[in-house]
Short mmCIF file of C-alpha atoms in Angstrom, two decimals:
data_model
loop_
_atom_site.label_atom_id
_atom_site.label_comp_id
_atom_site.label_asym_id
_atom_site.label_seq_id
_atom_site.Cartn_x
_atom_site.Cartn_y
_atom_site.Cartn_z
CA MET A 26 37.32 15.78 1.79
CA SER A 27 33.89 16.87 1.74
CA SER A 28 32.60 20.57 1.51
CA ALA A 29 32.25 20.28 5.34
CA CYS A 30 36.12 19.35 5.76
CA ASP A 31 37.01 22.36 3.66
CA GLY A 32 35.16 24.71 5.99
CA LEU A 33 37.27 23.34 8.90
CA ALA A 34 40.55 23.97 7.45
CA GLU A 35 41.60 26.84 9.37
CA LEU A 36 39.94 25.53 12.67
CA ARG A 37 42.36 22.31 12.07
CA SER A 38 45.39 24.43 12.03
CA GLY A 39 44.40 26.34 15.13
CA PHE A 40 43.34 23.10 16.90
CA VAL A 41 46.92 21.90 16.41
CA ASP A 42 48.29 24.92 17.74
CA GLY A 43 46.05 25.01 20.59
CA ALA A 44 44.70 28.31 19.81
CA LEU A 45 40.77 27.69 19.63
CA SER A 46 38.01 28.74 21.67
CA PRO A 47 36.58 25.74 23.98
CA GLU A 48 33.36 25.98 21.55
CA ASP A 49 35.42 25.75 18.43
CA SER A 50 37.64 23.01 19.90
CA GLU A 51 34.66 20.97 20.82
CA ARG A 52 33.53 21.50 17.09
CA VAL A 53 36.73 20.16 15.50
CA VAL A 54 37.02 17.16 18.14
CA ALA A 55 33.45 16.20 17.03
CA HIS A 56 34.28 16.26 13.40
CA LEU A 57 37.43 14.39 13.77
CA LEU A 58 35.70 11.43 15.40
CA SER A 59 33.69 10.59 12.14
CA CYS A 60 36.34 11.82 9.50
CA ALA A 61 39.29 9.81 8.93
CA ASP A 62 40.56 12.14 6.33
CA CYS A 63 40.53 15.26 8.86
CA ARG A 64 42.36 12.99 11.28
CA ALA A 65 45.02 12.28 9.10
CA ASP A 66 45.53 15.92 7.98
CA VAL A 67 45.84 16.64 11.78
CA ALA A 68 48.40 14.18 12.28
CA GLU A 69 50.37 15.67 9.44
CA LEU A 70 50.09 19.15 10.63
CA ARG A 71 51.32 18.08 14.18
CA ALA A 72 54.24 16.24 12.42
CA VAL A 73 55.36 19.37 10.68
CA ARG A 74 54.77 21.52 13.87
CA ASP A 75 57.00 18.94 16.13
CA LEU A 76 59.58 18.98 13.26
CA LEU A 77 60.06 22.53 13.43
CA GLY A 78 59.91 22.66 17.35
CA ARG A 79 62.59 19.70 17.66
CA SER A 80 64.70 20.69 14.37
CA GLY A 81 67.07 23.09 16.23
CA ALA A 82 67.15 21.70 19.68
CA GLY A 83 70.60 21.30 20.95
CA THR A 84 72.05 22.22 17.64
CA PRO A 85 75.09 24.89 18.00
CA ALA A 86 75.48 27.35 15.49
CA PRO A 87 78.79 26.80 13.72
CA ALA A 88 81.61 28.37 15.81
CA PRO A 89 82.91 30.86 12.94
CA LEU A 90 79.31 32.19 12.52
CA SER A 91 78.90 32.54 16.18
CA ALA A 92 82.38 34.50 16.52
CA ARG A 93 81.27 36.68 13.50
CA LEU A 94 77.93 37.66 14.95
CA VAL A 95 79.79 38.54 18.52
CA SER A 96 82.12 40.77 16.91
CA ILE A 97 80.15 42.36 13.91
CA ALA A 98 79.97 45.70 15.40
CA ASP A 99 82.97 45.78 17.59
CA ASP A 100 84.26 44.43 21.13
CA ALA A 101 82.07 46.61 22.92
CA SER A 102 78.97 45.33 21.43
CA VAL A 103 79.18 42.14 23.69
CA ARG A 104 78.29 44.27 26.73
CA PRO A 105 74.75 44.75 27.68
CA TRP A 106 73.67 48.51 26.54
CA THR A 107 72.76 49.33 30.10
CA LYS A 108 76.46 48.87 31.09
CA ALA A 109 77.53 51.52 28.76
CA PHE A 110 77.28 54.41 31.22
CA ASP A 111 78.13 52.49 34.44
CA GLY A 112 81.57 53.76 34.75
CA SER A 113 83.14 50.45 34.70
CA ARG A 114 86.11 50.26 32.86
CA GLY A 115 87.57 47.48 30.34
CA LEU A 116 85.45 45.46 28.07
CA ALA A 117 84.97 41.71 28.77
CA LEU A 118 84.42 39.13 26.22
CA PRO A 119 81.50 36.99 27.03
CA SER A 120 81.81 33.67 28.90
CA GLU A 121 81.93 30.33 27.16
CA ARG A 122 78.33 29.35 28.63
CA ARG A 123 76.83 32.47 27.15
CA ARG A 124 78.48 31.94 23.86
CA ALA A 125 77.06 28.55 23.70
CA ARG A 126 73.54 29.82 24.39
CA VAL A 127 73.69 32.11 21.62
CA ARG A 128 75.03 29.44 19.16
CA ALA A 129 72.03 27.32 20.43
CA VAL A 130 69.82 30.01 19.85
CA LEU A 131 71.10 30.95 16.32
CA GLY A 132 71.13 27.37 15.30
CA THR A 133 67.35 26.99 16.15
CA LEU A 134 66.55 30.07 14.28
CA ALA A 135 68.58 29.00 11.11
CA THR A 136 67.46 25.55 11.11
CA GLY A 137 63.81 26.60 11.48
CA ALA A 138 64.12 29.51 8.74
CA ILE A 139 65.67 26.65 6.30
CA LEU A 140 62.84 24.32 7.15
CA GLY A 141 60.15 27.12 6.61
CA VAL A 142 61.95 28.11 3.24
CA VAL A 143 61.82 24.58 2.10
CA GLY A 144 58.00 24.04 3.24
CA LEU A 145 56.96 27.36 1.53
CA THR A 146 58.93 26.44 -1.79
CA GLY A 147 57.38 22.81 -1.94
CA TRP A 148 53.75 24.53 -1.24
CA PHE A 149 54.23 27.24 -4.02
CA ALA A 150 55.72 24.70 -6.38
CA ALA A 151 53.02 22.04 -5.84
CA PRO A 152 49.96 22.59 -8.59
CA ASN A 153 47.11 24.54 -7.28
CA GLY A 154 44.95 22.34 -5.27
CA ASN A 155 41.80 24.25 -6.22
CA LEU A 156 40.89 22.47 -9.23
CA ALA A 157 39.01 24.67 -11.69
CA ALA A 158 35.16 23.49 -12.33
CA VAL A 159 34.32 21.28 -15.47
CA ALA A 160 30.60 21.70 -15.75
CA ASP A 161 29.78 19.44 -18.76
CA PRO A 162 32.69 18.34 -21.16
CA ALA A 163 30.20 16.43 -23.75
CA ASP A 164 29.67 19.32 -26.04
CA GLU A 165 33.34 20.00 -26.48
CA ALA A 166 34.25 16.46 -26.65
CA GLN A 167 31.56 15.52 -29.41
CA ALA A 168 33.08 18.72 -31.45
CA GLU A 169 36.24 17.22 -31.35
CA PHE A 170 35.17 13.75 -32.03
CA GLY A 171 33.18 14.92 -35.03
CA ALA A 172 36.27 16.77 -36.58
CA ALA A 173 38.59 13.76 -36.04
CA ALA A 174 36.12 11.20 -37.15
CA ALA A 175 35.56 12.90 -40.36
CA GLU A 176 39.07 12.99 -40.96
CA LEU A 177 40.23 9.79 -39.99
CA SER A 178 37.57 7.29 -41.03
CA VAL A 179 35.38 6.56 -44.19
CA THR A 180 31.79 8.00 -43.09
CA GLY A 181 30.78 10.58 -45.63
CA ALA A 182 28.04 12.98 -44.44
CA SER A 183 26.38 10.30 -42.22
CA LEU A 184 28.29 11.11 -39.36
CA SER A 185 26.92 14.53 -38.94
CA ALA A 186 23.38 13.23 -39.38
CA LEU A 187 24.06 10.57 -36.59
CA MET A 188 25.44 13.39 -34.15
CA LEU A 189 22.31 15.57 -34.91
CA LEU A 190 19.84 12.78 -34.36
CA ASP A 191 21.62 12.25 -31.09
CA SER A 192 20.33 15.58 -29.74
CA LEU A 193 16.94 15.52 -31.36
CA PRO A 194 14.91 12.74 -29.88
CA GLU A 195 11.73 14.49 -31.20
CA ALA A 196 12.90 13.33 -34.71
CA THR A 197 12.92 9.68 -34.08
CA GLN A 198 10.28 7.18 -34.93
CA ASP A 199 10.24 3.43 -35.09
CA GLY A 200 13.18 2.19 -37.30
CA SER A 201 11.76 -1.41 -37.79
CA GLN A 202 9.85 -0.04 -41.07
CA VAL A 203 12.96 1.48 -42.72
CA GLU A 204 13.73 -0.61 -45.84
CA ARG A 205 17.73 -1.58 -45.74
CA PRO A 206 19.63 -2.42 -48.76
CA SER A 207 19.82 -6.29 -49.47
CA GLN A 208 22.77 -8.25 -47.79
CA LYS A 209 23.12 -10.71 -50.46
CA ILE A 210 26.18 -10.83 -52.63
CA HIS A 211 25.88 -11.95 -56.47
CA HIS A 212 29.59 -12.00 -57.10
CA ALA A 213 32.30 -12.03 -54.45
CA GLU A 214 35.95 -10.17 -54.99
CA GLY A 215 38.65 -10.18 -52.65
CA GLU A 216 40.80 -7.28 -50.67
CA PRO A 217 42.38 -5.49 -53.49
CA GLU A 218 38.79 -4.78 -55.15
CA ALA A 219 37.62 -3.88 -51.65
CA VAL A 220 40.46 -1.25 -51.07
CA ASP A 221 39.74 0.14 -54.59
CA LEU A 222 36.07 0.61 -54.03
CA LEU A 223 36.77 2.49 -50.68
CA ASP A 224 39.67 4.76 -52.21
CA ARG A 225 37.01 5.58 -55.00
CA ALA A 226 34.42 6.45 -52.08
CA MET A 227 36.99 8.89 -50.39
CA ALA A 228 37.87 10.30 -53.70
CA ALA A 229 34.14 10.88 -54.58
CA GLY A 230 33.30 12.44 -51.18
CA ARG A 231 35.51 15.35 -52.10
CA THR A 232 34.76 15.69 -55.68
CA THR A 233 31.11 14.99 -56.16
CA THR A 234 28.00 17.11 -55.67
CA VAL A 235 25.27 14.86 -54.03
CA ALA A 236 21.65 15.66 -53.02
CA GLY A 237 19.19 13.58 -51.67
CA ASP A 238 17.06 12.18 -48.40
CA GLN A 239 18.80 9.83 -46.11
CA ALA A 240 17.42 7.29 -43.86
CA VAL A 241 19.61 7.25 -40.23
CA LEU A 242 19.13 4.25 -37.86
CA ALA A 243 20.54 3.72 -34.59
CA ARG A 244 20.07 1.11 -31.66
CA MET A 245 19.23 2.96 -28.31
CA ASP A 246 18.17 1.40 -25.21
CA GLU A 247 17.24 -1.65 -26.73
CA ARG A 248 15.30 -0.37 -29.77
CA THR A 249 16.11 0.84 -33.13
CA VAL A 250 15.12 4.38 -33.99
CA ALA A 251 15.15 6.18 -37.25
CA ALA A 252 15.05 9.76 -38.54
CA ARG A 253 14.84 11.18 -42.12
CA VAL A 254 17.75 13.73 -42.86
CA GLY A 255 18.32 15.68 -45.88
CA VAL A 256 21.94 16.02 -47.37
CA ASP A 257 23.24 18.53 -49.67
CA THR A 258 26.74 18.09 -50.48
CA ARG A 259 28.87 20.24 -52.56
CA SER A 260 32.02 19.24 -54.32
CA ARG A 261 35.14 20.46 -52.16
CA GLN A 262 32.91 22.61 -49.99
CA GLY A 263 31.27 19.97 -47.34
CA ALA A 264 27.57 19.09 -46.69
CA MET A 265 24.53 20.84 -45.43
CA VAL A 266 22.76 18.26 -43.21
CA SER A 267 19.34 18.89 -42.01
CA VAL A 268 17.02 16.78 -39.71
CA PHE A 269 13.30 16.63 -40.26
CA ASP A 270 10.49 15.84 -37.70
CA PRO A 271 8.01 12.88 -38.67
CA ASP A 272 5.81 15.47 -40.31
CA GLY A 273 8.63 16.78 -42.77
CA HIS A 274 9.72 19.88 -40.93
CA VAL A 275 13.35 20.99 -40.24
CA LEU A 276 14.10 20.49 -36.86
CA ALA A 277 18.02 21.31 -37.10
CA SER A 278 20.84 21.78 -39.67
CA SER A 279 24.51 21.58 -39.53
CA PHE A 280 27.36 21.95 -41.91
CA ALA A 281 30.13 19.26 -42.16
CA GLN A 282 33.19 20.40 -43.49
CA ALA A 283 34.62 18.54 -46.70
CA GLN A 284 37.00 15.67 -45.95
CA VAL A 285 40.53 16.25 -46.65
CA ALA A 286 43.02 13.75 -47.92
CA ALA A 287 45.82 13.23 -45.60
CA ALA A 288 48.90 15.00 -46.51
CA ASP A 289 51.03 12.14 -44.82
CA GLY A 290 50.70 9.03 -42.74
CA ALA A 291 48.15 6.31 -43.50
CA SER A 292 44.74 7.02 -44.80
CA PRO A 293 41.57 5.79 -43.51
CA VAL A 294 41.27 3.01 -46.14
CA ASP A 295 44.97 1.97 -45.20
CA LEU A 296 43.75 1.53 -41.51
CA ILE A 297 40.71 -0.46 -42.54
CA ALA A 298 42.57 -2.77 -44.68
CA HIS A 299 45.47 -3.36 -41.84
CA ALA A 300 42.67 -4.15 -39.12
CA TYR A 301 40.08 -5.90 -41.02
CA ALA A 302 39.57 -8.78 -43.69
CA LEU A 303 37.72 -7.18 -46.34
CA SER A 304 35.75 -8.67 -49.37
CA THR A 305 33.28 -7.07 -51.76
CA GLY A 306 30.33 -8.30 -53.71
CA SER A 307 28.47 -6.47 -56.67
CA GLY A 308 24.80 -6.72 -58.17
CA LEU A 309 23.11 -4.65 -55.37
CA HIS A 310 20.74 -1.62 -55.48
CA VAL A 311 20.56 1.42 -53.23
CA ALA A 312 18.18 4.32 -53.91
CA GLY A 313 17.54 2.86 -57.38
CA ARG A 314 21.36 3.17 -58.18
CA ARG A 315 23.55 -0.03 -59.03
CA ALA A 316 25.98 -0.64 -56.30
CA SER A 317 28.69 -2.96 -54.86
CA VAL A 318 29.23 -3.49 -51.23
CA VAL A 319 32.53 -3.81 -49.22
CA GLU A 320 32.31 -6.06 -45.99
CA ALA A 321 34.94 -5.75 -43.22
CA ARG A 322 35.26 -8.67 -40.65
CA ASP A 323 37.19 -8.44 -37.39
CA GLU A 324 39.63 -11.20 -36.36
CA HIS A 325 36.90 -13.06 -34.92
CA GLY A 326 35.17 -13.35 -38.21
CA MET A 327 32.28 -11.28 -37.31
CA VAL A 328 31.03 -8.61 -39.75
CA ALA A 329 32.07 -5.14 -38.17
CA LYS A 330 31.10 -2.70 -41.07
CA ARG A 331 29.66 -2.77 -44.40
CA TRP A 332 29.59 0.11 -47.02
CA TRP A 333 27.54 0.37 -50.33
CA VAL A 334 29.29 2.29 -53.11
CA ASP A 335 27.67 3.58 -56.28
CA ASP A 336 29.07 1.72 -59.49
CA ALA A 337 28.89 4.68 -61.89
CA THR A 338 30.34 7.48 -59.68
CA GLY A 339 31.87 5.87 -56.55
CA VAL A 340 29.45 7.90 -54.07
CA LEU A 341 29.06 6.20 -50.65
CA LEU A 342 25.04 5.55 -50.67
CA TRP A 343 24.74 3.23 -47.66
CA GLN A 344 26.80 2.15 -44.59
CA GLU A 345 26.31 -0.11 -41.37
CA SER A 346 28.12 -0.65 -38.27
CA TYR A 347 27.41 -3.97 -36.26
CA ASP A 348 28.21 -5.38 -32.95
CA ASP A 349 27.57 -8.53 -30.73
CA GLU A 350 23.81 -7.60 -30.80
CA GLY A 351 23.38 -6.96 -34.63
CA LEU A 352 22.80 -3.60 -36.24
CA SER A 353 24.30 -0.78 -34.27
CA THR A 354 24.27 2.35 -36.59
CA ALA A 355 23.01 2.71 -40.14
CA ALA A 356 22.72 5.72 -42.61
CA GLY A 357 22.19 6.04 -46.21
CA PHE A 358 20.27 7.54 -49.08
CA THR A 359 16.36 6.52 -49.97
CA GLU A 360 16.53 9.29 -52.81
CA VAL A 361 19.32 10.71 -54.20
CA ASP A 362 20.74 13.05 -57.34
CA VAL A 363 24.40 12.90 -58.21
CA VAL A 364 26.52 15.23 -60.31
CA PRO A 365 30.10 13.59 -60.67
CA TYR A 366 33.04 15.99 -60.55
CA ALA A 367 31.21 19.47 -60.40
CA ASN A 368 33.44 22.42 -60.96
CA VAL A 369 33.15 24.24 -57.51
CA ALA A 370 36.10 26.33 -56.20
CA PRO A 371 37.71 24.57 -53.25
CA THR A 372 37.46 26.06 -49.65
CA LYS A 373 39.99 25.99 -46.77
CA ALA A 374 39.90 22.88 -44.66
CA ALA A 375 38.07 22.72 -41.20
CA THR A 376 40.09 24.50 -38.48
CA ARG A 377 40.40 22.16 -35.38
CA LEU A 378 39.52 23.21 -32.00
CA ALA A 379 42.78 22.43 -30.40
CA THR A 380 46.23 23.42 -31.09
CA SER A 381 48.01 20.43 -32.68
CA VAL A 382 51.29 19.19 -31.57
CA VAL A 383 53.64 16.68 -33.24
CA SER A 384 53.25 13.04 -32.40
CA ALA A 385 56.40 12.65 -31.01
CA ASP A 386 55.06 14.77 -28.01
CA ALA A 387 52.59 11.93 -27.02
CA ALA A 388 55.57 10.42 -24.90
CA GLN A 389 56.31 13.73 -23.44
CA LEU A 390 52.79 14.17 -22.32
CA SER A 391 52.87 10.49 -21.10
CA ARG A 392 55.53 11.49 -18.73
CA SER A 393 53.93 14.65 -17.54
CA GLY A 394 50.76 12.34 -16.44
CA TRP A 395 48.35 12.39 -19.51
CA SER A 396 47.24 9.34 -20.90
CA CYS A 397 48.74 9.02 -24.51
CA SER A 398 49.50 5.47 -25.06
CA ASP A 399 50.22 4.11 -28.71
CA GLU A 400 47.53 1.51 -28.54
CA MET A 401 44.15 1.40 -26.66
CA ALA A 402 41.26 -1.11 -26.91
CA GLY A 403 42.99 -2.59 -30.22
CA LEU A 404 43.10 0.77 -32.00
CA ASP A 405 46.37 2.58 -32.93
CA LEU A 406 46.94 6.14 -31.47
CA LEU A 407 46.34 8.58 -34.63
CA GLU A 408 46.47 12.01 -33.25
CA VAL A 409 47.30 13.84 -30.32
CA THR A 410 46.36 17.71 -29.71
CA THR A 411 46.63 20.07 -26.86
CA ASP A 412 44.81 23.69 -25.92
CA THR A 413 48.31 25.09 -25.46
CA PRO A 414 51.74 24.08 -27.00
CA THR A 415 53.29 24.32 -23.61
CA ASP A 416 51.78 23.20 -20.27
CA PRO A 417 48.52 22.34 -21.43
CA ARG A 418 45.39 21.83 -19.17
CA SER A 419 43.35 19.97 -22.13
CA VAL A 420 44.72 17.20 -24.03
CA HIS A 421 42.90 15.38 -26.91
CA VAL A 422 43.94 12.06 -28.04
CA VAL A 423 42.34 10.26 -31.17
CA TYR A 424 42.27 6.15 -31.68
CA GLY A 425 40.96 4.47 -34.60
CA ASP A 426 41.04 1.68 -37.45
CA GLY A 427 39.44 3.68 -40.24
CA ALA A 428 35.94 2.10 -39.49
CA SER A 429 35.51 3.28 -36.03
CA THR A 430 36.72 6.38 -34.00
CA VAL A 431 37.58 6.86 -30.50
CA SER A 432 38.20 10.35 -29.21
CA VAL A 433 39.36 10.96 -25.56
CA LEU A 434 39.29 14.61 -24.20
CA GLN A 435 41.28 15.01 -20.74
CA ARG A 436 40.87 18.16 -19.08
CA HIS A 437 42.57 19.20 -15.43
CA GLY A 438 39.70 20.15 -13.39
CA ARG A 439 37.03 18.75 -11.12
CA LEU A 440 33.77 17.43 -12.60
CA SER A 441 31.18 19.61 -10.87
CA GLY A 442 27.96 17.41 -11.81
CA ALA A 443 26.28 14.94 -14.00
CA PRO A 444 26.57 15.81 -17.46
CA ALA A 445 23.27 16.44 -19.17
CA GLY A 446 21.71 13.17 -21.08
CA ALA A 447 23.93 10.88 -19.09
CA ARG A 448 23.35 8.28 -16.30
CA TRP A 449 25.53 6.82 -13.76
CA ASP A 450 26.89 3.48 -14.93
CA ASP A 451 28.25 1.24 -11.99
CA LYS A 452 30.45 -0.97 -14.22
CA LEU A 453 31.78 1.62 -16.27
CA GLN A 454 32.38 3.87 -12.88
CA ALA A 455 31.36 6.68 -15.52
CA TRP A 456 28.37 8.80 -16.44
CA ARG A 457 27.25 7.28 -19.88
CA HIS A 458 25.41 8.44 -22.75
CA SER A 459 23.96 5.65 -24.89
CA GLY A 460 22.90 7.22 -28.48
CA ALA A 461 23.77 7.14 -31.97
CA VAL A 462 27.15 8.64 -30.95
CA ARG A 463 28.13 7.12 -27.44
CA TRP A 464 30.06 8.86 -24.79
CA ALA A 465 31.21 8.48 -21.13
CA THR A 466 32.61 10.90 -18.74
CA TRP A 467 34.23 10.62 -15.23
CA GLN A 468 36.60 11.81 -12.77
CA SER A 469 40.12 10.50 -12.07
CA GLY A 470 42.59 12.30 -9.75
CA ASP A 471 42.80 15.77 -10.98
CA THR A 472 41.47 14.88 -14.57
CA VAL A 473 38.19 14.62 -16.13
CA TYR A 474 38.04 12.13 -19.12
CA THR A 475 35.44 12.01 -21.82
CA VAL A 476 35.56 9.21 -24.23
CA THR A 477 33.46 9.50 -27.49
CA THR A 478 32.78 6.94 -30.25
CA ASP A 479 30.66 5.98 -33.05
CA GLY A 480 31.90 2.35 -32.55
CA PRO A 481 29.62 -0.36 -30.52
CA SER A 482 28.94 -0.24 -26.95
CA SER A 483 31.63 -2.74 -26.37
CA LEU A 484 34.03 -0.69 -27.89
CA LEU A 485 33.03 2.24 -25.50
CA ARG A 486 33.31 -0.09 -22.57
CA ARG A 487 37.00 -1.37 -23.51
CA SER A 488 37.88 2.06 -24.02
CA VAL A 489 36.73 3.73 -20.65
CA ALA A 490 38.19 0.59 -18.95
CA ALA A 491 41.78 1.44 -20.51
CA PHE A 492 42.04 4.71 -18.76
CA PRO A 493 42.55 5.64 -14.91
CA HIS A 494 39.50 5.38 -12.39
CA GLU A 495 41.13 6.88 -9.21
CA GLY A 496 38.49 9.21 -8.02
CA PRO A 497 38.85 12.85 -7.02
CA VAL A 498 42.32 13.85 -5.84
CA GLU A 499 42.57 15.04 -2.27
CA THR A 500 45.87 16.68 -1.06
CA THR A 501 46.94 17.26 2.65
CA THR A 502 49.37 20.12 3.84
CA LEU A 503 52.36 17.78 4.16
CA GLY A 504 51.07 16.14 0.98
CA ARG A 505 51.15 19.27 -1.14
CA VAL A 506 54.66 20.07 0.18
CA ARG A 507 55.84 16.63 -0.93
CA GLU A 508 54.16 17.00 -4.51
CA GLY A 509 55.91 20.45 -4.80
CA TRP A 510 59.13 19.23 -4.34
CA SER A 511 58.61 16.12 -6.57
CA ARG A 512 57.60 18.51 -9.18
CA ILE A 513 60.88 20.92 -8.60
CA LEU A 514 62.93 17.70 -9.01
CA ALA A 515 61.25 16.12 -11.90
CA ASP A 516 61.88 19.47 -13.64
CA LEU A 517 65.54 19.64 -12.66
CA LYS A 518 66.07 15.94 -14.02
CA GLY A 519 64.30 17.43 -17.21
#
């Protein structure tokens, strides 16, 4: 219903009860002629009123209850109090006709009271119909995505650079002049060598000090843009990433926490090896350093990702992602200094924004109405987190294959307006942002979904299509009562 409908809520109730003034009644009638939702609500209100009015008609109270009520004080209580002083002698019990009338009245009252209790119980057990406003979920969604992608994919510091670039259009310039590494492979090797190279790059990212300038490229709105980025990575401490404007001035800086080795479960390299066909080649150079390249091809034989790894230290020097239209994103060093295995004290791992729950809870969350399937758009479920351990209002699920990550933030509430930097996409039925890191957000029922990914546009489209698109939820009076009792019965079943 619209805001105009909400303003007529009390008048609709008065209209059903026949308690409106002629002016208000005419106002409601005029609105009902053009609003099907309000007509349906009025019909349900009338049904409830008629049900309460008819429920006790002709229904006598049980005989034991009637006898108990008649004799609850003593036999004299059946006489009208006005006869107490008329001098008549003897006390007569009420006639059968009068007892039947009393039983009918009591039955009506009892049934009405029971239905009233049932209705109120269902009303208050239902979720609050006044959904909290969700103003702009993009910032929270990107923060959650950044923390998850740094942990669950082979990215290095380039992810932070891409995310900074996305918010700083003044830093971008034409990317066609950026010199990318050679794609020619002099000597090809198989998957075992490729896995060893990626494992080495992951280890070097945690133990090596690296400083230098990177070029970051991204295809945005049918053109490729680039920016210059400074990266200073300290062993086991993380990386300071700074974005420069075309004149060399720092526009913004961000600190990326060091990647932490997974304590259990599959590593990003395991995920990549499972999802892609890998090969490697040597004899290449990046930023003046000799390097080998790892190439990942999808099930259709198309190149999805390439990583260039320093032969001497294992440092990830350059990486590129591709889609059906060619290059999607790229990031890597143009100048670099490497100090392997620097002796720097370790720091604590980054604190995630949400409260982690065990993966087994994904099934319970799904039964509660959240979207937590084991697989989405060809990617496996890697992580589930909630804002609170019980009765969450926000759920974050992460899918990935080690090369690309999809983060889905689900928040109970009502999207209050268009998110900044997004435009409505009729095909997606969502607000979409196309940048170095892509995201889309929309309302479905009582939940706002925000999907964020560093993968290609096709992955964003498939991911958005995998989740519900039901439009905002509207609950009538009788519908809320039904919803409340459904919730009570579900809780009783466990």
